[in-house]
Short mmCIF file of C-alpha atoms and ligand atoms in Angstrom, two decimals:
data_model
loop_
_atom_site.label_atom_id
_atom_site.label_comp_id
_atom_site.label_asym_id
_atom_site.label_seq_id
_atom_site.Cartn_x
_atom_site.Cartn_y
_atom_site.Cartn_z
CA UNK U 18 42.98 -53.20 9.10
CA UNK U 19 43.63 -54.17 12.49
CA UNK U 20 40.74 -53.58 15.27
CA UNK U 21 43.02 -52.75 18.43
CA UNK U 22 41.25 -50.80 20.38
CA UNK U 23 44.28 -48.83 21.80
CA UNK U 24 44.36 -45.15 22.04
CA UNK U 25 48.19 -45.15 21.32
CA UNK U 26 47.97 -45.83 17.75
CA UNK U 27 44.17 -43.63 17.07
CA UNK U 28 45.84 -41.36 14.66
CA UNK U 29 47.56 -44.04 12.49
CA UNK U 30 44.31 -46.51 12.75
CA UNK U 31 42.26 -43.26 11.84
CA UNK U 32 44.54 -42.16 8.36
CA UNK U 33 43.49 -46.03 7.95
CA UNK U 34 40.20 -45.33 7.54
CA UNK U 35 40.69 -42.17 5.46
CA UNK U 36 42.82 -44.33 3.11
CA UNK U 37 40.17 -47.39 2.86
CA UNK U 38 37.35 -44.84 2.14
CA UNK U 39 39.07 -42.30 -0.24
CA UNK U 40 40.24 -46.35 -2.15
CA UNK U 41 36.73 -47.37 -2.06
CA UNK U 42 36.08 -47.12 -6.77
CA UNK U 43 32.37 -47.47 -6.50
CA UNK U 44 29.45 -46.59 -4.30
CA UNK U 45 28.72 -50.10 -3.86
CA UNK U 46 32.65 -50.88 -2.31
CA UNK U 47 32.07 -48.12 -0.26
CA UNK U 48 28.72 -49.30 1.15
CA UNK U 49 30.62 -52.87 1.80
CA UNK U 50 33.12 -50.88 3.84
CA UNK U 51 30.83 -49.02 6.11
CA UNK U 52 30.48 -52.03 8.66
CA UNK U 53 34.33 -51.59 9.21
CA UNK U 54 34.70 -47.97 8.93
CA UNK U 55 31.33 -47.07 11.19
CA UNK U 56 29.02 -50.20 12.34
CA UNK U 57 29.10 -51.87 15.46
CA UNK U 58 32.27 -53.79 14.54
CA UNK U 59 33.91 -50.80 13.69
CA UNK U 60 37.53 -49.44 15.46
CA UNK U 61 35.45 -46.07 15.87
CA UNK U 62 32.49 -48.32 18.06
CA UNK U 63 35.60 -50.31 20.01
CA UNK U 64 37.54 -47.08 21.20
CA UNK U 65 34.03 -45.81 21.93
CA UNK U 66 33.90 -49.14 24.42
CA UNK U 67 37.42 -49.01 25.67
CA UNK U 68 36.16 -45.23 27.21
CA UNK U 69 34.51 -46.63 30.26
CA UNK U 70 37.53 -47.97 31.17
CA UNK U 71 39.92 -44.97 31.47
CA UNK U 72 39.84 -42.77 34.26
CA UNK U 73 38.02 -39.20 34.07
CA UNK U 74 41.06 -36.99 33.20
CA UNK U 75 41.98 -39.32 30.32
CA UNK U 76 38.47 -40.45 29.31
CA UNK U 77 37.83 -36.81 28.68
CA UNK U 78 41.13 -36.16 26.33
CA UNK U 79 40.71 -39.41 24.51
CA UNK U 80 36.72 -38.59 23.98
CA UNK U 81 37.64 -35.41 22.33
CA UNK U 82 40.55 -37.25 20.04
CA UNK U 83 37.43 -39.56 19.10
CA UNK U 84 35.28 -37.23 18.32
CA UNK U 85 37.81 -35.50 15.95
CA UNK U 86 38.38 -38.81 14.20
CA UNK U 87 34.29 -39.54 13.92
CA UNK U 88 33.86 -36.04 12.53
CA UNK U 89 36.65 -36.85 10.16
CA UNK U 90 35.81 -40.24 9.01
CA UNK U 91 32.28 -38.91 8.18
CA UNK U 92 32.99 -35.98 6.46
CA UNK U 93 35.37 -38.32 4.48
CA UNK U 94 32.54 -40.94 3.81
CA UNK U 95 29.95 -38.18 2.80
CA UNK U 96 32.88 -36.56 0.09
CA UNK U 97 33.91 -39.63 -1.49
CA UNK U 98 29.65 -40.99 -1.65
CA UNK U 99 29.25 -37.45 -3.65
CA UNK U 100 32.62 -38.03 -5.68
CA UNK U 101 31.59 -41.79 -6.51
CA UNK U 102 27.16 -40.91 -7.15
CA UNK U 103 28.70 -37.72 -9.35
CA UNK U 104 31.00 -40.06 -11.69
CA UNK U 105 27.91 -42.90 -12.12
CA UNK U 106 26.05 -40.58 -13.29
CA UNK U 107 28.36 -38.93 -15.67
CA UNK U 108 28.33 -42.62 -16.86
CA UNK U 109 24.69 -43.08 -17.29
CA UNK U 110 24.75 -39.99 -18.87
CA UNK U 111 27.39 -40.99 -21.47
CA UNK U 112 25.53 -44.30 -22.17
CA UNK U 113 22.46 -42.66 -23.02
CA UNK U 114 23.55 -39.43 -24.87
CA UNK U 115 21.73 -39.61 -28.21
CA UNK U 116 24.29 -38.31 -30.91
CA UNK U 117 22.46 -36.35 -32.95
CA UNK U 118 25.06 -35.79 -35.55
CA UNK U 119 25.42 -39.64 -35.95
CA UNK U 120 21.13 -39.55 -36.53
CA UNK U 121 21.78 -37.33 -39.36
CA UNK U 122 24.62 -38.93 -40.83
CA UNK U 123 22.98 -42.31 -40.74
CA UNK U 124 19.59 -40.90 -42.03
CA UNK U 125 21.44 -38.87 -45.29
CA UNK U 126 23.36 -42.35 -46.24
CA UNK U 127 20.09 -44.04 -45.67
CA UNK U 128 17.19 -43.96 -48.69
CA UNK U 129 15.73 -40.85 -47.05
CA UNK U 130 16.35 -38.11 -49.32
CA UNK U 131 16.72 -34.41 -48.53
CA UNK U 132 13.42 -32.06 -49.96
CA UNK U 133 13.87 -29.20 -52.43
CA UNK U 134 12.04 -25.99 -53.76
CA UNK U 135 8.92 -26.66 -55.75
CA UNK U 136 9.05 -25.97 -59.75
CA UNK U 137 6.86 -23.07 -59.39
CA UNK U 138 8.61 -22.26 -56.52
CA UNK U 139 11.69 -21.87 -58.31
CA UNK U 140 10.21 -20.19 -61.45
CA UNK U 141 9.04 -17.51 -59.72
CA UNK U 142 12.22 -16.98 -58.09
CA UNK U 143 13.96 -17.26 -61.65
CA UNK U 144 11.93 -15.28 -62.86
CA UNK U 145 12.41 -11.87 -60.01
CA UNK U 146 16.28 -12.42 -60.70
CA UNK U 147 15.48 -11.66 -64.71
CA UNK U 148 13.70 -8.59 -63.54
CA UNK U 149 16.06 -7.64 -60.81
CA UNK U 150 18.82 -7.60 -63.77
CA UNK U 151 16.46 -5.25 -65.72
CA UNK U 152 16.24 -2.70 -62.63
CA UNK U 153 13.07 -3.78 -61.34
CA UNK U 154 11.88 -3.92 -57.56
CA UNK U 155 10.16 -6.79 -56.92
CA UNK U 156 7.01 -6.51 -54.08
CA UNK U 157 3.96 -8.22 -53.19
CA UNK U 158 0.47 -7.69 -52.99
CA UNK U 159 -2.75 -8.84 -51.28
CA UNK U 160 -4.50 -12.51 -52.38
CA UNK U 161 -7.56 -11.18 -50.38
CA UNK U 162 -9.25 -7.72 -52.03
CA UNK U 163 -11.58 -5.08 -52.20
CA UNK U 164 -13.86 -5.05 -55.57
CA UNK U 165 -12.04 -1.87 -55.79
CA UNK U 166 -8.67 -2.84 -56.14
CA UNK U 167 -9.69 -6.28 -57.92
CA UNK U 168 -11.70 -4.48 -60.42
CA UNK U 169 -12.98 -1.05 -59.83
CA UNK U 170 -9.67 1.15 -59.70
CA UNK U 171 -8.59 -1.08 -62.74
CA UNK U 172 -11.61 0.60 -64.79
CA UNK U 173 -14.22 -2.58 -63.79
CA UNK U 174 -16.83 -1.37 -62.69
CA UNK U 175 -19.94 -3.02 -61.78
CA UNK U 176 -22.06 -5.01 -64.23
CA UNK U 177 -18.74 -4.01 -66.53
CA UNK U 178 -19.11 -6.90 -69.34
CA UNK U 179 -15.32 -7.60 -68.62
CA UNK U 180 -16.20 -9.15 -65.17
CA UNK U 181 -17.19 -12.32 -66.89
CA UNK U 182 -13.33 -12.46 -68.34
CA UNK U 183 -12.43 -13.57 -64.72
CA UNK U 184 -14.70 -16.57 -62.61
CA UNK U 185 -14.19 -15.09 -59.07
CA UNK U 186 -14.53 -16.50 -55.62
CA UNK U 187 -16.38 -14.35 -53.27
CA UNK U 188 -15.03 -14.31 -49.96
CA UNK U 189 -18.45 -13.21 -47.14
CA UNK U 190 -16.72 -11.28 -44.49
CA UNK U 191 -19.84 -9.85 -43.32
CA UNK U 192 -18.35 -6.12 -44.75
CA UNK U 193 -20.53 -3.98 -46.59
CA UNK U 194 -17.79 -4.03 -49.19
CA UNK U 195 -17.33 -6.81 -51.96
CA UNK U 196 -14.60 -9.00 -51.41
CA UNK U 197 -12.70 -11.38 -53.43
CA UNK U 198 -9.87 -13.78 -53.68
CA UNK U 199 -7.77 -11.87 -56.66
CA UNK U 200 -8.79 -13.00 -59.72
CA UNK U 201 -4.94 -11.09 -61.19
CA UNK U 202 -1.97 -9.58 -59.72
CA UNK U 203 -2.74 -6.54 -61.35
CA UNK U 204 -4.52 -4.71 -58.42
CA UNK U 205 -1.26 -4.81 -57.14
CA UNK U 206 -0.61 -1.95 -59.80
CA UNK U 207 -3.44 -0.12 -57.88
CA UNK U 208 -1.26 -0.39 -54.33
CA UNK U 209 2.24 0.30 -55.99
CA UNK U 210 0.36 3.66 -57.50
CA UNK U 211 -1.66 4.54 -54.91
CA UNK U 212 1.42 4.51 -52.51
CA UNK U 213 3.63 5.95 -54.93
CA UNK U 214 1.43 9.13 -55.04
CA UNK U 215 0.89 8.98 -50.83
CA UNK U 216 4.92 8.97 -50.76
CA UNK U 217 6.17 11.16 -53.86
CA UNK U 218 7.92 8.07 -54.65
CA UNK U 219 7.05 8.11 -58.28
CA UNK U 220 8.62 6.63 -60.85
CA UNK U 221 7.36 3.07 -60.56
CA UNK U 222 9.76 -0.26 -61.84
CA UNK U 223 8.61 -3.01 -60.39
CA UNK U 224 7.46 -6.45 -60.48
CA UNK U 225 4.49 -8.34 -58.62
CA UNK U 226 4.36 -11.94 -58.21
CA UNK U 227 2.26 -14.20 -56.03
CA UNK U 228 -0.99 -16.95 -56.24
CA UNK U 229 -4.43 -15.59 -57.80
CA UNK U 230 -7.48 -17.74 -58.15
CA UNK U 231 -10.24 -18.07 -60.70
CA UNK U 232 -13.28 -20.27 -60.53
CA UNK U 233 -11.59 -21.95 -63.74
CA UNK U 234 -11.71 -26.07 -64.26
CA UNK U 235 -8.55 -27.37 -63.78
CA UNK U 236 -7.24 -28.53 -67.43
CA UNK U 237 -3.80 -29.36 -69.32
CA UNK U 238 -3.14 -25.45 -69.30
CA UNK U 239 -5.20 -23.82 -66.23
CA UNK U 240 -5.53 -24.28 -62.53
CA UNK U 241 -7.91 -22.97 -59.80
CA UNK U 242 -5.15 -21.34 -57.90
CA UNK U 243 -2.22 -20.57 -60.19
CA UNK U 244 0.53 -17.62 -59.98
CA UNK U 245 1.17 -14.52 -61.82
CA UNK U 246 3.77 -11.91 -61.93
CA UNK U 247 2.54 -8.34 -62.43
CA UNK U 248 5.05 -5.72 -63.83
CA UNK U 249 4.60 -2.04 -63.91
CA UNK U 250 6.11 1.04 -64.93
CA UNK U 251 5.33 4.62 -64.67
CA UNK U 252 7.64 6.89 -65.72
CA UNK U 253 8.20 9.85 -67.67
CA UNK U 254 8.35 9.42 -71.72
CA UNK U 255 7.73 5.96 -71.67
CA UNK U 256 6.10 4.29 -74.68
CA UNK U 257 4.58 0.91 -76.37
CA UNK U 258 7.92 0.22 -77.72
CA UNK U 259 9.45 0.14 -74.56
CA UNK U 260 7.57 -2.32 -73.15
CA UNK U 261 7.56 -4.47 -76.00
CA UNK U 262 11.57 -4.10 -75.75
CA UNK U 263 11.29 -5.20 -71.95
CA UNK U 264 9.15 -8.31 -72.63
CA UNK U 265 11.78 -9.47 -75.49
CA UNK U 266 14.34 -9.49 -73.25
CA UNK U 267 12.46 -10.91 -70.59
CA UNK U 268 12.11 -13.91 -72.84
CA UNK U 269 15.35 -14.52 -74.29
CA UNK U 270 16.83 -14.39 -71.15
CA UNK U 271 14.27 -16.90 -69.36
CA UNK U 272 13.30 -19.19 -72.24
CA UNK U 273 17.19 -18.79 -74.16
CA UNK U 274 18.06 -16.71 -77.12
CA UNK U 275 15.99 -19.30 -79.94
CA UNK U 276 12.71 -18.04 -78.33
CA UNK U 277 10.80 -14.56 -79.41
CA UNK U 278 7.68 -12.41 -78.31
CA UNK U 279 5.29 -11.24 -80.38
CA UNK U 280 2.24 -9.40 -79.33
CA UNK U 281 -1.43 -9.42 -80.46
CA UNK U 282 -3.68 -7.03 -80.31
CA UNK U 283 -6.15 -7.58 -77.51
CA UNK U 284 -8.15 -6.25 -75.11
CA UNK U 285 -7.77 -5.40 -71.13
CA UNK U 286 -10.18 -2.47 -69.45
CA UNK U 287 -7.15 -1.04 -67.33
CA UNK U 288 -4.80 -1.34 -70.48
CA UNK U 289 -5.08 1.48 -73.89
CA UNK U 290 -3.80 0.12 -76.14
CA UNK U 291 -3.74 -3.82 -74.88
CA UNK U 292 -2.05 -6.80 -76.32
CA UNK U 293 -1.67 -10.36 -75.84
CA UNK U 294 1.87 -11.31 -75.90
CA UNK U 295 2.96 -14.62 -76.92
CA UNK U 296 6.19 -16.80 -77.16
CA UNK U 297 7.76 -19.00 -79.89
CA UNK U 298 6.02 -22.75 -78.77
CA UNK U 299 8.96 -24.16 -77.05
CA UNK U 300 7.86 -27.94 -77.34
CA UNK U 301 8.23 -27.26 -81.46
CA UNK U 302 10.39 -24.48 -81.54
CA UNK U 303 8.03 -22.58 -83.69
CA UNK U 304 7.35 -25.58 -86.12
CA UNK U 305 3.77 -26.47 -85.35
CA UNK U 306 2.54 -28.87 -82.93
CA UNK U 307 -0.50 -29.95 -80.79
CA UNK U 308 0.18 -27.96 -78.18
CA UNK U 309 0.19 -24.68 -79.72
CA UNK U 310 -2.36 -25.65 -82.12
CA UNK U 311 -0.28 -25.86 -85.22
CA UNK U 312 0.45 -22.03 -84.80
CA UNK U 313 3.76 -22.23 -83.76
CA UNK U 314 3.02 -19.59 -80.87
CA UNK U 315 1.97 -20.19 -76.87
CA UNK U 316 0.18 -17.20 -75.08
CA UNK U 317 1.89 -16.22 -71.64
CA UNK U 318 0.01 -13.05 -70.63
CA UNK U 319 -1.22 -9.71 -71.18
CA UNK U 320 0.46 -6.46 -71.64
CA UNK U 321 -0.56 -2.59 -72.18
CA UNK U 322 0.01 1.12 -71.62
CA UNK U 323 -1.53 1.85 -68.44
CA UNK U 324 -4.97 3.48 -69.24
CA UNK U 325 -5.76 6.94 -68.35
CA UNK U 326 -8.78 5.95 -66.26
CA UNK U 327 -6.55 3.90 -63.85
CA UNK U 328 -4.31 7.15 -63.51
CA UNK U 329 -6.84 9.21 -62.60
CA UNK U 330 -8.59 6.70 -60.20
CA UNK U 331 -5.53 6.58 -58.08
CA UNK U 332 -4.73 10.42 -58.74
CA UNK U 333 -1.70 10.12 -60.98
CA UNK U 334 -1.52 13.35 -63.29
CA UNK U 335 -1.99 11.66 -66.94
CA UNK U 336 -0.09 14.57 -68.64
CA UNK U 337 3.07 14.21 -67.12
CA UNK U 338 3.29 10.14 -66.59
CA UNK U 339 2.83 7.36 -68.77
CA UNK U 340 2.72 3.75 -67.72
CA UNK U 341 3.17 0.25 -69.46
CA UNK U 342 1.77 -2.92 -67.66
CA UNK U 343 1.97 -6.92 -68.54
CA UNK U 344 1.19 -9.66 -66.14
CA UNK U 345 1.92 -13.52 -67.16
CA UNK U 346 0.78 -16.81 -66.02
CA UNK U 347 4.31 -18.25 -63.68
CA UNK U 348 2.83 -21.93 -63.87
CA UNK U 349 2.63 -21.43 -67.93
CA UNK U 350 6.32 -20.67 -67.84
CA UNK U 351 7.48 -23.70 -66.13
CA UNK U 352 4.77 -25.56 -68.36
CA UNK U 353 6.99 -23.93 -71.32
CA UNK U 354 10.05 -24.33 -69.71
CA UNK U 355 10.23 -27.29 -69.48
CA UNK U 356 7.72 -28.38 -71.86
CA UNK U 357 4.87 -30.39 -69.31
CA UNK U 358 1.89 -31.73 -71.36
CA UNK U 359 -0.63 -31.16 -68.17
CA UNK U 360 -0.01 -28.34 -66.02
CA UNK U 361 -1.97 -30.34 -63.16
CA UNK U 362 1.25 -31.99 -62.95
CA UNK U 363 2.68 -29.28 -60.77
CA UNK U 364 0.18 -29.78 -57.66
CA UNK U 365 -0.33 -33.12 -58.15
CA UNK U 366 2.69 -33.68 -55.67
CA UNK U 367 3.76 -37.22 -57.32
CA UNK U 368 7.21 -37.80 -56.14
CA UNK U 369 8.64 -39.41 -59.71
CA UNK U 370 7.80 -35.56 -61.29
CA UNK U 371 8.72 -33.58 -58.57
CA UNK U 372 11.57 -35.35 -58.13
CA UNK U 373 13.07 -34.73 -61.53
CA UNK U 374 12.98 -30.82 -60.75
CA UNK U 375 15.51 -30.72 -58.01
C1 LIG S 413 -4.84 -11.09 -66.85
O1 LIG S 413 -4.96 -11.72 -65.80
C2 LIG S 413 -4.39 -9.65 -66.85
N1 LIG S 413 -4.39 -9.16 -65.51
C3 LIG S 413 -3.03 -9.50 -67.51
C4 LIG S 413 -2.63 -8.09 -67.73
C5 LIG S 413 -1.79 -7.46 -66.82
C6 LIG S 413 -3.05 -7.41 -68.87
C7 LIG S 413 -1.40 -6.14 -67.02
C8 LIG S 413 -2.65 -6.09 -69.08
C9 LIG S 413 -1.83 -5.48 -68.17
P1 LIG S 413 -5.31 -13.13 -68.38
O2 LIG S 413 -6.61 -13.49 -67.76
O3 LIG S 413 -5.19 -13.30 -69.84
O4 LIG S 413 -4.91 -11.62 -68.05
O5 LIG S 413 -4.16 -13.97 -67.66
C10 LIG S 413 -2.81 -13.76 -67.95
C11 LIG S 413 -2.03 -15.08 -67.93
O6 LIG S 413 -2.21 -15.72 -66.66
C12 LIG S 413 -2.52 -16.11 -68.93
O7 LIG S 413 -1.96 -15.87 -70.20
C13 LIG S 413 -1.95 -17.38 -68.33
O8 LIG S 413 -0.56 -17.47 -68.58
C14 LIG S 413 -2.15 -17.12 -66.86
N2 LIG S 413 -3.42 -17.72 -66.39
C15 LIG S 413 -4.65 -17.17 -66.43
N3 LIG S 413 -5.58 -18.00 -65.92
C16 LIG S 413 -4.90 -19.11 -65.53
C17 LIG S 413 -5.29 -20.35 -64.91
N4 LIG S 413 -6.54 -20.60 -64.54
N5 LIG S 413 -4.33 -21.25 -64.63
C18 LIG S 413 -3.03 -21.00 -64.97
N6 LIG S 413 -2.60 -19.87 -65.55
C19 LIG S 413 -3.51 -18.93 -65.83
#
């Protein structure tokens, strides 16, 4: 770039200028550049000079051509600074972009392993799909309730001897009310009724599952806070049979077509008649072993027609409905399922047995 300070050749010398900022490929070549394109050295400062020495008439034309270049040049310079700060920071940005997909990748083909479902989890969830099959609803209940629904409405009452069958933890809410963690799902039976009869939605098919508690020591076969599911049905014509009929196929199709029912006769307040209903052991496959006590059987819950008390405590008319109910331990099923010596095992959380259940 030449520095001639002659008007004649202003509007080659000014595309120049344009040219040597719009070439300028970083911010710091275009701060080099600024001397010549605007400092005291710069053709814009020399023709700013070389004013003084034209006459008015011509000072005043050739001021205004200056001006238009100065205006130009600037603009220029201020364009190309935003072009050139834009594109560094569209590369900083590009260095430092953290690629999430390439995290997850890296951390799958690295030892850390994806979680899964716990065993109970997945029994339970096994277990709805059985009774879905059958025509059941499935629902859920309270883990926090009354006395009523806990024991009351299910023909407990108070200082009933039956009370000692479960340990219960009293929750203090202040209320004048007692109020317990469920010791059962079966006050759930007392909501699905209670609402049935509030609706007109009777009949009742449905299942209950979800975590009770008991002030039991934890052992190879009990826990403090274990799982049940609750089924009940109230229907028209519905008998003992029945329900023995829905418990067999319950446990072929959980436990596989080598393992029976049987039931025992037993007894449960809110059930007339009761029964205990049991399984072929699974870990012996009926032969005899330690774990079923050489008997060749393994308890999983309690079953009965829905007693006539319990009908008419949540106003169900006991001539023209009848009712079976059962409610098994879910953490004894896995236990049988899959044949665990120590049912403590499942909330133990050691990662070599959880692991194998994925
Ligand atoms: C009951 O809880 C009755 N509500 C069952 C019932 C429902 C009877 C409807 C009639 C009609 P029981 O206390 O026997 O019954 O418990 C039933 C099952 O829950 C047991 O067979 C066992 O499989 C499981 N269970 C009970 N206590 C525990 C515990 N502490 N830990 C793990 N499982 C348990």
């Amino acid at each position: 770039m030449t520095t001639s300070s002659s008007f004649d050749d202003l509007a080659e010398r000014s595309r120049e200028l344009l040219a040597l900022i719009e070439s300028a490929g970083s911010l710091d070549e275009l701060r080099q550049s600024e001397p010549v394109l605007i400092g005291k050295r710069s053709p814009l400062a020399a023709w700013q000079k070389s004013l003084g020495s034209l006459d008015a008439a011509q000072r005043a034309e050739a001021g205004a051509r200056l001006q238009d270049v100065r205006r130009q040049v600037q603009t220029a310079l201020a364009h190309r600074r935003e072009v050139l700060e834009r594109r560094a920071r569209d590369e900083r940005a590009a260095q430092d972009r953290l690629d999430l997909g390439d995290v997850v990748v890296r951390s799958v083909s690295a030892p850390l392993r994806a979680g899964h479902p716990g065993l109970v989890a997945t029994t339970q969830r096994e277990l709805e799909d059985v009774f879905v099959a059958m025509g059941f609803t499935v629902v859920e209940g309270p883990e926090v309730e009354t006395d009523w629904y806990n024991f009351e409405a299910l023909n407990i009452p108070p200082a009933h001897p039956a009370r000692g069958m479960w340990d219960t933890f009293y929750v203090d809410l202040g209320e004048p009310e007692t109020v317990v963690l469920r010791t059962h799902t079966s006050p759930t039976q007392v909501h699905l009724m209670e609402a049935a009869v509030a609706e007109g939605t009777l009949p009742i098919h449905a299942v209950a599952p979800g975590r009770c508690f008991r002030r039991d020591t934890p052992d190879a076969r009990h826990l403090a806070v274990f799982h049940q599911i609750e089924g009940l049905v109230v229907d028209r014509d519905v008998t003992f049979a029945d329900m023995a009929g829905v418990i067999e196929t319950f446990t072929r199709a959980y436990f596989g077509p080598d393992i029976t029912s049987r039931l025992r006769p037993a007894y449960f307040p809110f059930t007339e008649p009761s029964a205990e209903f049991e399984i072929t052991c699974t870990i012996c496959r009926g032969a005899g072993c330690r774990t079923c006590s050489s008997t060749g059987w393994i308890e999983l819950g309690g079953c009965g027609m829905v007693d006539p008390a319990v009908f008419e405590a949540v106003g169900i008319d006991v001539e023209h409905w009848q009712g079976f109910a059962f409610g098994f331990g879910i953490d004894r099923c896995a236990q049988m399922r899959f044949g665990i010596a120590d049912m403590r095992a499942l909330v133990e959380n050691d990662v070599r047995f959880v692991g194998q259940f994925s």
